[in-house]
PDB file of C-alpha atoms in Angstrom:
ATOM      1  CA  UNK A   1     102.411  48.184 177.432  1.00 42.00           C
ATOM      2  CA  UNK A   2     105.688  49.596 176.062  1.00 49.00           C
ATOM      3  CA  UNK A   3     106.763  52.945 177.555  1.00 49.00           C
ATOM      4  CA  UNK A   4     103.069  53.808 177.922  1.00 86.00           C
ATOM      5  CA  UNK A   5     102.923  54.285 174.166  1.00 96.00           C
ATOM      6  CA  UNK A   6     101.521  50.984 172.909  1.00 98.00           C
ATOM      7  CA  UNK A   7      98.625  48.746 173.891  1.00 97.00           C
ATOM      8  CA  UNK A   8      97.973  45.217 172.639  1.00 97.00           C
ATOM      9  CA  UNK A   9      94.708  44.078 171.123  1.00 97.00           C
ATOM     10  CA  UNK A  10      94.106  41.807 174.091  1.00 97.00           C
ATOM     11  CA  UNK A  11      94.700  44.607 176.597  1.00 96.00           C
ATOM     12  CA  UNK A  12      92.349  46.907 174.747  1.00 97.00           C
ATOM     13  CA  UNK A  13      89.671  44.232 174.494  1.00 96.00           C
ATOM     14  CA  UNK A  14      89.860  43.696 178.237  1.00 95.00           C
ATOM     15  CA  UNK A  15      89.475  47.413 178.911  1.00 94.00           C
ATOM     16  CA  UNK A  16      86.489  47.603 176.546  1.00 94.00           C
ATOM     17  CA  UNK A  17      84.919  44.397 177.835  1.00 92.00           C
ATOM     18  CA  UNK A  18      84.984  42.839 174.355  1.00 87.00           C
ATOM     19  CA  UNK A  19      85.065  39.061 174.017  1.00 76.00           C
ATOM     20  CA  UNK A  20      87.015  37.239 171.324  1.00 68.00           C
ATOM     21  CA  UNK A  21      85.435  34.782 168.928  1.00 55.00           C
ATOM     22  CA  UNK A  22      86.345  31.813 171.130  1.00 45.00           C
ATOM     23  CA  UNK A  23      84.731  33.477 174.134  1.00 48.00           C
ATOM     24  CA  UNK A  24      81.652  34.291 172.070  1.00 44.00           C
ATOM     25  CA  UNK A  25      81.282  30.668 170.994  1.00 44.00           C
ATOM     26  CA  UNK A  26      81.613  29.512 174.590  1.00 42.00           C
ATOM     27  CA  UNK A  27      79.028  32.054 175.694  1.00 44.00           C
ATOM     28  CA  UNK A  28      76.646  30.847 173.018  1.00 39.00           C
ATOM     29  CA  UNK A  29      77.058  27.276 174.235  1.00 41.00           C
ATOM     30  CA  UNK A  30      76.387  28.340 177.786  1.00 41.00           C
ATOM     31  CA  UNK A  31      73.229  30.119 176.719  1.00 42.00           C
ATOM     32  CA  UNK A  32      72.017  27.031 174.894  1.00 39.00           C
ATOM     33  CA  UNK A  33      72.203  25.151 178.177  1.00 43.00           C
ATOM     34  CA  UNK A  34      70.288  27.822 180.083  1.00 39.00           C
ATOM     35  CA  UNK A  35      67.454  25.422 180.946  1.00 41.00           C
ATOM     36  CA  UNK A  36      69.901  23.520 183.163  1.00 39.00           C
ATOM     37  CA  UNK A  37      69.236  26.129 185.852  1.00 41.00           C
ATOM     38  CA  UNK A  38      70.528  29.445 187.083  1.00 37.00           C
ATOM     39  CA  UNK A  39      73.444  27.891 188.926  1.00 41.00           C
ATOM     40  CA  UNK A  40      74.565  26.029 185.818  1.00 36.00           C
ATOM     41  CA  UNK A  41      74.256  29.231 183.817  1.00 40.00           C
ATOM     42  CA  UNK A  42      76.428  31.090 186.322  1.00 35.00           C
ATOM     43  CA  UNK A  43      79.079  28.393 186.193  1.00 37.00           C
ATOM     44  CA  UNK A  44      79.074  28.276 182.425  1.00 35.00           C
ATOM     45  CA  UNK A  45      79.315  32.057 182.236  1.00 36.00           C
ATOM     46  CA  UNK A  46      82.329  32.096 184.538  1.00 34.00           C
ATOM     47  CA  UNK A  47      84.077  29.297 182.675  1.00 35.00           C
ATOM     48  CA  UNK A  48      83.455  30.879 179.304  1.00 35.00           C
ATOM     49  CA  UNK A  49      84.769  34.272 180.298  1.00 33.00           C
ATOM     50  CA  UNK A  50      81.421  35.924 179.667  1.00 33.00           C
ATOM     51  CA  UNK A  51      81.319  39.654 179.102  1.00 35.00           C
ATOM     52  CA  UNK A  52      84.845  41.011 179.478  1.00 35.00           C
ATOM     53  CA  UNK A  53      86.528  37.581 179.308  1.00 36.00           C
ATOM     54  CA  UNK A  54      88.411  35.532 181.875  1.00 34.00           C
ATOM     55  CA  UNK A  55      90.699  37.597 184.061  1.00 37.00           C
ATOM     56  CA  UNK A  56      89.224  40.928 182.957  1.00 39.00           C
ATOM     57  CA  UNK A  57      89.297  43.795 185.404  1.00 41.00           C
ATOM     58  CA  UNK A  58      86.054  44.845 187.009  1.00 46.00           C
ATOM     59  CA  UNK A  59      84.124  47.510 185.109  1.00 46.00           C
ATOM     60  CA  UNK A  60      84.446  49.977 187.986  1.00 47.00           C
ATOM     61  CA  UNK A  61      88.250  49.593 187.916  1.00 56.00           C
ATOM     62  CA  UNK A  62      88.694  50.238 184.201  1.00 60.00           C
ATOM     63  CA  UNK A  63      90.005  53.602 183.025  1.00 70.00           C
ATOM     64  CA  UNK A  64      87.657  55.466 180.701  1.00 90.00           C
ATOM     65  CA  UNK A  65      88.881  54.579 177.224  1.00 95.00           C
ATOM     66  CA  UNK A  66      88.103  56.382 173.984  1.00 96.00           C
ATOM     67  CA  UNK A  67      89.053  54.640 170.741  1.00 97.00           C
ATOM     68  CA  UNK A  68      89.795  56.589 167.563  1.00 98.00           C
ATOM     69  CA  UNK A  69      89.935  55.098 164.059  1.00 98.00           C
ATOM     70  CA  UNK A  70      92.397  57.124 161.969  1.00 98.00           C
ATOM     71  CA  UNK A  71      92.386  55.221 158.696  1.00 97.00           C
ATOM     72  CA  UNK A  72      94.020  57.348 155.999  1.00 93.00           C
ATOM     73  CA  UNK A  73      96.203  56.715 152.961  1.00 87.00           C
ATOM     74  CA  UNK A  74      98.001  59.203 150.762  1.00 81.00           C
ATOM     75  CA  UNK A  75      95.954  59.337 147.572  1.00 78.00           C
ATOM     76  CA  UNK A  76      92.981  57.492 149.095  1.00 77.00           C
ATOM     77  CA  UNK A  77      90.658  55.740 149.366  1.00 82.00           C
ATOM     78  CA  UNK A  78      88.971  57.722 152.129  1.00 92.00           C
ATOM     79  CA  UNK A  79      88.904  55.875 155.439  1.00 89.00           C
ATOM     80  CA  UNK A  80      85.292  56.524 156.423  1.00 95.00           C
ATOM     81  CA  UNK A  81      83.649  53.892 154.158  1.00 95.00           C
ATOM     82  CA  UNK A  82      86.146  51.355 155.511  1.00 96.00           C
ATOM     83  CA  UNK A  83      85.242  52.418 159.047  1.00 97.00           C
ATOM     84  CA  UNK A  84      81.554  51.798 158.328  1.00 97.00           C
ATOM     85  CA  UNK A  85      82.357  48.311 156.999  1.00 96.00           C
ATOM     86  CA  UNK A  86      83.976  47.334 160.286  1.00 97.00           C
ATOM     87  CA  UNK A  87      85.682  49.044 163.221  1.00 97.00           C
ATOM     88  CA  UNK A  88      86.701  48.347 166.797  1.00 97.00           C
ATOM     89  CA  UNK A  89      83.682  48.621 169.120  1.00 96.00           C
ATOM     90  CA  UNK A  90      83.027  52.156 170.445  1.00 95.00           C
ATOM     91  CA  UNK A  91      85.541  53.701 168.004  1.00 97.00           C
ATOM     92  CA  UNK A  92      84.944  57.098 166.451  1.00 97.00           C
ATOM     93  CA  UNK A  93      86.233  57.947 163.003  1.00 97.00           C
ATOM     94  CA  UNK A  94      88.835  60.696 162.715  1.00 98.00           C
ATOM     95  CA  UNK A  95      89.355  62.493 159.407  1.00 97.00           C
ATOM     96  CA  UNK A  96      93.081  63.162 159.232  1.00 97.00           C
ATOM     97  CA  UNK A  97      92.870  65.694 156.410  1.00 95.00           C
ATOM     98  CA  UNK A  98      90.206  67.898 158.016  1.00 95.00           C
ATOM     99  CA  UNK A  99      90.497  67.242 161.776  1.00 98.00           C
ATOM    100  CA  UNK A 100      94.213  66.591 162.276  1.00 98.00           C
ATOM    101  CA  UNK A 101      95.308  69.236 159.765  1.00 96.00           C
ATOM    102  CA  UNK A 102      94.083  72.418 158.126  1.00 94.00           C
ATOM    103  CA  UNK A 103      94.413  74.182 154.801  1.00 89.00           C
ATOM    104  CA  UNK A 104      97.319  76.599 154.654  1.00 89.00           C
ATOM    105  CA  UNK A 105      99.859  78.264 152.421  1.00 92.00           C
ATOM    106  CA  UNK A 106     102.192  76.020 150.359  1.00 92.00           C
ATOM    107  CA  UNK A 107     105.084  77.138 152.552  1.00 91.00           C
ATOM    108  CA  UNK A 108     103.289  75.574 155.552  1.00 93.00           C
ATOM    109  CA  UNK A 109     103.234  72.132 153.923  1.00 90.00           C
ATOM    110  CA  UNK A 110     100.408  69.828 152.929  1.00 94.00           C
ATOM    111  CA  UNK A 111      99.179  69.090 156.469  1.00 94.00           C
ATOM    112  CA  UNK A 112      99.607  72.192 158.644  1.00 94.00           C
ATOM    113  CA  UNK A 113      98.847  71.711 162.310  1.00 97.00           C
ATOM    114  CA  UNK A 114      95.221  72.655 163.069  1.00 97.00           C
ATOM    115  CA  UNK A 115      94.398  75.628 165.246  1.00 97.00           C
ATOM    116  CA  UNK A 116      94.053  74.448 168.835  1.00 98.00           C
ATOM    117  CA  UNK A 117      90.413  75.578 168.973  1.00 98.00           C
ATOM    118  CA  UNK A 118      89.619  73.411 165.948  1.00 98.00           C
ATOM    119  CA  UNK A 119      91.452  70.387 167.358  1.00 98.00           C
ATOM    120  CA  UNK A 120      89.665  70.823 170.685  1.00 98.00           C
ATOM    121  CA  UNK A 121      86.278  71.019 168.942  1.00 98.00           C
ATOM    122  CA  UNK A 122      87.082  67.841 167.004  1.00 98.00           C
ATOM    123  CA  UNK A 123      88.265  66.045 170.152  1.00 98.00           C
ATOM    124  CA  UNK A 124      85.047  66.976 171.936  1.00 98.00           C
ATOM    125  CA  UNK A 125      83.044  65.662 168.980  1.00 96.00           C
ATOM    126  CA  UNK A 126      84.817  62.332 169.488  1.00 97.00           C
ATOM    127  CA  UNK A 127      83.579  62.336 173.084  1.00 96.00           C
ATOM    128  CA  UNK A 128      86.923  63.053 174.762  1.00 97.00           C
ATOM    129  CA  UNK A 129      86.995  64.359 178.330  1.00 97.00           C
ATOM    130  CA  UNK A 130      89.937  65.395 180.480  1.00 96.00           C
ATOM    131  CA  UNK A 131      91.610  62.347 182.010  1.00 95.00           C
ATOM    132  CA  UNK A 132      90.499  59.874 179.335  1.00 96.00           C
ATOM    133  CA  UNK A 133      92.811  57.194 178.021  1.00 96.00           C
ATOM    134  CA  UNK A 134      92.830  57.499 174.239  1.00 98.00           C
ATOM    135  CA  UNK A 135      93.698  54.591 171.933  1.00 98.00           C
ATOM    136  CA  UNK A 136      94.312  55.259 168.239  1.00 98.00           C
ATOM    137  CA  UNK A 137      94.648  52.839 165.353  1.00 98.00           C
ATOM    138  CA  UNK A 138      94.537  52.543 161.569  1.00 97.00           C
ATOM    139  CA  UNK A 139      94.979  49.757 159.022  1.00 96.00           C
ATOM    140  CA  UNK A 140      98.476  50.858 157.966  1.00 95.00           C
ATOM    141  CA  UNK A 141     100.773  49.798 160.771  1.00 96.00           C
ATOM    142  CA  UNK A 142      99.997  53.028 162.670  1.00 97.00           C
ATOM    143  CA  UNK A 143     101.709  55.120 159.997  1.00 96.00           C
ATOM    144  CA  UNK A 144      98.687  57.431 159.891  1.00 97.00           C
ATOM    145  CA  UNK A 145      97.250  57.064 163.418  1.00 97.00           C
ATOM    146  CA  UNK A 146     100.624  58.193 164.777  1.00 98.00           C
ATOM    147  CA  UNK A 147      99.622  61.684 163.637  1.00 98.00           C
ATOM    148  CA  UNK A 148      96.738  61.577 166.133  1.00 98.00           C
ATOM    149  CA  UNK A 149      99.057  60.276 168.859  1.00 98.00           C
ATOM    150  CA  UNK A 150     101.538  63.107 168.285  1.00 98.00           C
ATOM    151  CA  UNK A 151      98.943  65.891 168.025  1.00 98.00           C
ATOM    152  CA  UNK A 152      96.929  64.795 171.045  1.00 98.00           C
ATOM    153  CA  UNK A 153     100.059  64.334 173.157  1.00 98.00           C
ATOM    154  CA  UNK A 154     101.258  67.746 171.985  1.00 97.00           C
ATOM    155  CA  UNK A 155      97.912  69.219 172.995  1.00 98.00           C
ATOM    156  CA  UNK A 156      98.147  67.933 176.560  1.00 97.00           C
ATOM    157  CA  UNK A 157      96.414  64.539 176.637  1.00 97.00           C
ATOM    158  CA  UNK A 158      98.678  62.531 178.909  1.00 95.00           C
ATOM    159  CA  UNK A 159      97.604  58.978 178.089  1.00 96.00           C
ATOM    160  CA  UNK A 160      97.481  58.292 174.363  1.00 98.00           C
ATOM    161  CA  UNK A 161      98.303  54.780 173.101  1.00 98.00           C
ATOM    162  CA  UNK A 162      98.646  53.179 169.694  1.00 98.00           C
ATOM    163  CA  UNK A 163      97.140  49.761 169.106  1.00 98.00           C
ATOM    164  CA  UNK A 164     100.265  47.722 168.404  1.00 98.00           C
ATOM    165  CA  UNK A 165      99.817  45.917 165.106  1.00 98.00           C
ATOM    166  CA  UNK A 166      96.911  48.248 164.256  1.00 98.00           C
ATOM    167  CA  UNK A 167      93.578  46.848 163.078  1.00 98.00           C
ATOM    168  CA  UNK A 168      95.187  43.660 161.761  1.00 97.00           C
ATOM    169  CA  UNK A 169      96.237  42.736 165.305  1.00 98.00           C
ATOM    170  CA  UNK A 170      92.649  43.132 166.520  1.00 98.00           C
ATOM    171  CA  UNK A 171      91.389  40.887 163.731  1.00 97.00           C
ATOM    172  CA  UNK A 172      94.163  38.336 164.267  1.00 97.00           C
ATOM    173  CA  UNK A 173      93.122  38.054 167.925  1.00 96.00           C
ATOM    174  CA  UNK A 174      89.631  37.027 166.790  1.00 96.00           C
ATOM    175  CA  UNK A 175      88.029  40.095 168.326  1.00 97.00           C
ATOM    176  CA  UNK A 176      84.673  41.458 167.222  1.00 93.00           C
ATOM    177  CA  UNK A 177      84.115  44.411 164.919  1.00 96.00           C
ATOM    178  CA  UNK A 178      81.146  46.749 164.763  1.00 96.00           C
ATOM    179  CA  UNK A 179      79.670  48.117 161.562  1.00 96.00           C
ATOM    180  CA  UNK A 180      77.986  51.402 160.708  1.00 96.00           C
ATOM    181  CA  UNK A 181      78.089  54.553 162.781  1.00 93.00           C
ATOM    182  CA  UNK A 182      78.372  54.140 166.571  1.00 90.00           C
ATOM    183  CA  UNK A 183      75.162  54.608 168.522  1.00 85.00           C
ATOM    184  CA  UNK A 184      74.739  57.967 170.197  1.00 80.00           C
ATOM    185  CA  UNK A 185      76.949  60.997 169.807  1.00 78.00           C
ATOM    186  CA  UNK A 186      78.365  61.948 173.204  1.00 86.00           C
ATOM    187  CA  UNK A 187      80.071  65.323 173.254  1.00 93.00           C
ATOM    188  CA  UNK A 188      83.128  65.616 175.455  1.00 96.00           C
ATOM    189  CA  UNK A 189      84.544  68.521 177.409  1.00 97.00           C
ATOM    190  CA  UNK A 190      88.301  68.026 177.011  1.00 98.00           C
ATOM    191  CA  UNK A 191      90.482  71.125 177.209  1.00 98.00           C
ATOM    192  CA  UNK A 192      93.534  71.211 174.941  1.00 98.00           C
ATOM    193  CA  UNK A 193      96.579  73.464 174.655  1.00 98.00           C
ATOM    194  CA  UNK A 194      99.699  72.946 172.573  1.00 98.00           C
ATOM    195  CA  UNK A 195     103.083  72.827 174.272  1.00 96.00           C
ATOM    196  CA  UNK A 196     103.374  69.398 175.889  1.00 96.00           C
ATOM    197  CA  UNK A 197     105.755  68.161 173.171  1.00 96.00           C
ATOM    198  CA  UNK A 198     108.481  70.280 171.542  1.00 94.00           C
ATOM    199  CA  UNK A 199     108.256  70.913 167.794  1.00 96.00           C
ATOM    200  CA  UNK A 200     110.720  72.203 165.207  1.00 97.00           C
ATOM    201  CA  UNK A 201     110.136  75.176 162.962  1.00 96.00           C
ATOM    202  CA  UNK A 202     111.842  75.358 159.587  1.00 97.00           C
ATOM    203  CA  UNK A 203     114.900  77.234 160.907  1.00 97.00           C
ATOM    204  CA  UNK A 204     115.383  74.780 163.757  1.00 97.00           C
ATOM    205  CA  UNK A 205     115.099  71.867 161.319  1.00 97.00           C
ATOM    206  CA  UNK A 206     117.766  73.450 159.132  1.00 97.00           C
ATOM    207  CA  UNK A 207     120.050  73.917 162.149  1.00 96.00           C
ATOM    208  CA  UNK A 208     119.657  70.296 163.277  1.00 94.00           C
ATOM    209  CA  UNK A 209     120.471  69.150 159.753  1.00 90.00           C
ATOM    210  CA  UNK A 210     123.724  71.132 159.906  1.00 88.00           C
ATOM    211  CA  UNK A 211     124.897  70.456 163.459  1.00 86.00           C
ATOM    212  CA  UNK A 212     122.649  67.815 165.028  1.00 87.00           C
ATOM    213  CA  UNK A 213     120.565  64.803 164.081  1.00 95.00           C
ATOM    214  CA  UNK A 214     117.644  65.245 161.705  1.00 97.00           C
ATOM    215  CA  UNK A 215     115.875  62.123 160.460  1.00 98.00           C
ATOM    216  CA  UNK A 216     113.781  61.819 157.291  1.00 98.00           C
ATOM    217  CA  UNK A 217     110.987  59.232 157.599  1.00 98.00           C
ATOM    218  CA  UNK A 218     110.233  58.961 153.886  1.00 97.00           C
ATOM    219  CA  UNK A 219     111.015  56.076 151.546  1.00 96.00           C
ATOM    220  CA  UNK A 220     114.682  55.920 150.464  1.00 97.00           C
ATOM    221  CA  UNK A 221     113.998  56.801 146.823  1.00 97.00           C
ATOM    222  CA  UNK A 222     112.223  60.011 147.830  1.00 97.00           C
ATOM    223  CA  UNK A 223     114.951  60.864 150.321  1.00 98.00           C
ATOM    224  CA  UNK A 224     117.606  60.442 147.621  1.00 98.00           C
ATOM    225  CA  UNK A 225     115.600  62.612 145.247  1.00 97.00           C
ATOM    226  CA  UNK A 226     115.186  59.914 142.627  1.00 97.00           C
ATOM    227  CA  UNK A 227     111.399  60.354 142.586  1.00 96.00           C
ATOM    228  CA  UNK A 228     109.030  63.000 143.915  1.00 95.00           C
ATOM    229  CA  UNK A 229     105.380  62.294 143.098  1.00 93.00           C
ATOM    230  CA  UNK A 230     103.810  65.106 145.130  1.00 93.00           C
ATOM    231  CA  UNK A 231     105.999  68.006 146.180  1.00 95.00           C
ATOM    232  CA  UNK A 232     107.555  70.610 143.867  1.00 95.00           C
ATOM    233  CA  UNK A 233     111.222  69.642 144.393  1.00 97.00           C
ATOM    234  CA  UNK A 234     112.965  66.314 144.935  1.00 97.00           C
ATOM    235  CA  UNK A 235     115.595  65.629 147.574  1.00 97.00           C
ATOM    236  CA  UNK A 236     115.993  66.159 151.307  1.00 98.00           C
ATOM    237  CA  UNK A 237     116.973  68.773 153.877  1.00 97.00           C
ATOM    238  CA  UNK A 238     120.784  69.128 153.857  1.00 97.00           C
ATOM    239  CA  UNK A 239     122.376  67.035 156.583  1.00 96.00           C
ATOM    240  CA  UNK A 240     119.333  64.819 157.174  1.00 97.00           C
ATOM    241  CA  UNK A 241     119.691  61.047 157.479  1.00 97.00           C
ATOM    242  CA  UNK A 242     117.135  58.571 156.167  1.00 97.00           C
ATOM    243  CA  UNK A 243     115.146  56.482 158.686  1.00 97.00           C
ATOM    244  CA  UNK A 244     112.032  55.238 156.838  1.00 97.00           C
ATOM    245  CA  UNK A 245     109.067  54.849 159.178  1.00 97.00           C
ATOM    246  CA  UNK A 246     108.232  51.469 157.667  1.00 96.00           C
ATOM    247  CA  UNK A 247     111.499  50.120 159.106  1.00 97.00           C
ATOM    248  CA  UNK A 248     110.154  50.468 162.649  1.00 98.00           C
ATOM    249  CA  UNK A 249     107.759  47.544 162.215  1.00 97.00           C
ATOM    250  CA  UNK A 250     108.136  43.769 162.121  1.00 97.00           C
ATOM    251  CA  UNK A 251     106.525  41.467 159.574  1.00 96.00           C
ATOM    252  CA  UNK A 252     103.215  41.575 161.488  1.00 95.00           C
ATOM    253  CA  UNK A 253     103.094  45.362 161.558  1.00 96.00           C
ATOM    254  CA  UNK A 254     104.023  45.599 165.236  1.00 97.00           C
ATOM    255  CA  UNK A 255     106.719  47.927 166.505  1.00 98.00           C
ATOM    256  CA  UNK A 256     110.161  46.448 166.989  1.00 98.00           C
ATOM    257  CA  UNK A 257     111.424  46.096 170.559  1.00 97.00           C
ATOM    258  CA  UNK A 258     112.883  49.162 172.294  1.00 97.00           C
ATOM    259  CA  UNK A 259     116.380  47.696 171.976  1.00 97.00           C
ATOM    260  CA  UNK A 260     115.960  47.036 168.254  1.00 98.00           C
ATOM    261  CA  UNK A 261     114.581  50.513 167.646  1.00 98.00           C
ATOM    262  CA  UNK A 262     117.358  52.079 169.706  1.00 97.00           C
ATOM    263  CA  UNK A 263     119.994  50.271 167.647  1.00 97.00           C
ATOM    264  CA  UNK A 264     118.304  51.352 164.431  1.00 97.00           C
ATOM    265  CA  UNK A 265     118.254  55.033 165.364  1.00 97.00           C
ATOM    266  CA  UNK A 266     121.735  54.991 166.862  1.00 96.00           C
ATOM    267  CA  UNK A 267     122.981  53.629 163.546  1.00 96.00           C
ATOM    268  CA  UNK A 268     121.414  56.697 161.942  1.00 95.00           C
ATOM    269  CA  UNK A 269     123.281  58.974 164.356  1.00 93.00           C
ATOM    270  CA  UNK A 270     120.752  59.531 167.148  1.00 94.00           C
ATOM    271  CA  UNK A 271     122.158  60.030 170.637  1.00 90.00           C
ATOM    272  CA  UNK A 272     120.312  59.556 173.916  1.00 85.00           C
ATOM    273  CA  UNK A 273     119.628  62.741 175.899  1.00 81.00           C
ATOM    274  CA  UNK A 274     120.214  64.914 172.807  1.00 85.00           C
ATOM    275  CA  UNK A 275     117.580  66.455 170.531  1.00 87.00           C
ATOM    276  CA  UNK A 276     116.561  64.376 167.528  1.00 95.00           C
ATOM    277  CA  UNK A 277     114.533  66.029 164.801  1.00 97.00           C
ATOM    278  CA  UNK A 278     112.276  64.155 162.414  1.00 98.00           C
ATOM    279  CA  UNK A 279     110.307  65.062 159.304  1.00 98.00           C
ATOM    280  CA  UNK A 280     108.650  63.322 156.363  1.00 97.00           C
ATOM    281  CA  UNK A 281     106.618  64.485 153.373  1.00 96.00           C
ATOM    282  CA  UNK A 282     103.868  66.369 155.173  1.00 94.00           C
ATOM    283  CA  UNK A 283     104.092  65.628 158.898  1.00 93.00           C
ATOM    284  CA  UNK A 284     102.221  62.306 159.022  1.00 95.00           C
ATOM    285  CA  UNK A 285     104.790  59.485 158.947  1.00 96.00           C
ATOM    286  CA  UNK A 286     107.232  61.736 160.813  1.00 97.00           C
ATOM    287  CA  UNK A 287     104.929  61.127 163.769  1.00 97.00           C
ATOM    288  CA  UNK A 288     105.397  57.373 163.293  1.00 98.00           C
ATOM    289  CA  UNK A 289     109.158  57.840 163.577  1.00 98.00           C
ATOM    290  CA  UNK A 290     108.512  60.021 166.643  1.00 98.00           C
ATOM    291  CA  UNK A 291     106.554  57.162 168.220  1.00 98.00           C
ATOM    292  CA  UNK A 292     109.379  54.708 167.544  1.00 98.00           C
ATOM    293  CA  UNK A 293     111.992  57.146 168.851  1.00 97.00           C
ATOM    294  CA  UNK A 294     109.943  57.600 172.029  1.00 96.00           C
ATOM    295  CA  UNK A 295     109.699  53.835 172.523  1.00 97.00           C
ATOM    296  CA  UNK A 296     113.472  53.641 172.060  1.00 96.00           C
ATOM    297  CA  UNK A 297     114.067  56.251 174.762  1.00 94.00           C
ATOM    298  CA  UNK A 298     114.824  59.325 172.652  1.00 95.00           C
ATOM    299  CA  UNK A 299     113.166  62.748 172.805  1.00 93.00           C
ATOM    300  CA  UNK A 300     112.021  63.445 169.225  1.00 96.00           C
ATOM    301  CA  UNK A 301     110.972  66.794 167.850  1.00 97.00           C
ATOM    302  CA  UNK A 302     108.760  66.778 164.756  1.00 98.00           C
ATOM    303  CA  UNK A 303     109.052  69.390 162.008  1.00 98.00           C
ATOM    304  CA  UNK A 304     105.336  69.561 161.081  1.00 97.00           C
ATOM    305  CA  UNK A 305     105.757  71.272 157.717  1.00 96.00           C
ATOM    306  CA  UNK A 306     108.269  68.628 156.639  1.00 97.00           C
ATOM    307  CA  UNK A 307     109.491  68.315 153.059  1.00 97.00           C
ATOM    308  CA  UNK A 308     106.276  69.719 151.584  1.00 97.00           C
ATOM    309  CA  UNK A 309     107.000  72.995 153.384  1.00 97.00           C
ATOM    310  CA  UNK A 310     110.748  73.021 152.736  1.00 97.00           C
ATOM    311  CA  UNK A 311     110.374  72.264 149.021  1.00 96.00           C
ATOM    312  CA  UNK A 312     108.020  75.238 148.606  1.00 96.00           C
ATOM    313  CA  UNK A 313     110.796  77.641 149.613  1.00 96.00           C
ATOM    314  CA  UNK A 314     114.071  78.565 147.953  1.00 96.00           C
ATOM    315  CA  UNK A 315     116.115  76.880 150.689  1.00 97.00           C
ATOM    316  CA  UNK A 316     118.903  74.553 149.541  1.00 97.00           C
ATOM    317  CA  UNK A 317     118.317  70.828 149.146  1.00 97.00           C
ATOM    318  CA  UNK A 318     120.457  67.710 148.960  1.00 97.00           C
ATOM    319  CA  UNK A 319     120.162  64.539 146.919  1.00 97.00           C
ATOM    320  CA  UNK A 320     121.683  61.099 147.211  1.00 95.00           C
ATOM    321  CA  UNK A 321     122.501  59.390 150.476  1.00 90.00           C
TER     322      UNK A 321
END
């Protein structure tokens, strides 16, 4: 695991006790030979890695893991039908628009941070308890599930991980998916409070743009102000530098190494042990840059309102590089 931020598909499968397709085939073969006797069955089960797979930790030694599916794309389609078609075993679906954000004034941006009571109620509906390890994923290289990572970390959950490579990594490892809604609906008792991660308000974002390092996670053409398909004005916060969140991933959708990410952000002006601000269109992909900055050893501060908040004010803007 990298900086206690990421978890691999294989690590997660071991924690969940989920066998890959090769293990499942071996188990099936062992079962077919069951009439060879109980001892033969036991040997076959051990050799095939039955249950949690070869080398898996004992059930009693596993941390309690809650898995959250945060599939979301700007403009749709909605992630829930995709969740029902196939999701990681035990996962609960998280609605980014309604559970990781709230409706607000235009000056608050398109995805204002939810009230803590609402986020806590949602987290309990996902079955979260204090002390749980939480793993989040999506099907978009963690560009949307990073919002859950950032909010839950901000709200005091100490151990939140992103599935490196997202859902594609799970599938590539030959690991099983479940369909439909999960059985049962356990209600958790987690207690949340904001304050564990520092944020930026609009004035602090403006100040970092003028005298510090403020990164914009949007696509280059939106940063330059050449196109703006959603928000009322095109451009970027004066002084910001462009660091598109998609540049944090390799060809397989996994995060680059800490050294590679560090070099990328240093090239954009980031300095270790100094505040680094980050924003995007509405506070979603900014969280993905915050994840990458954390992996690289920086201390990022997200401006939740992002460009959708800034562009709904009369504050100055910049265009071009």
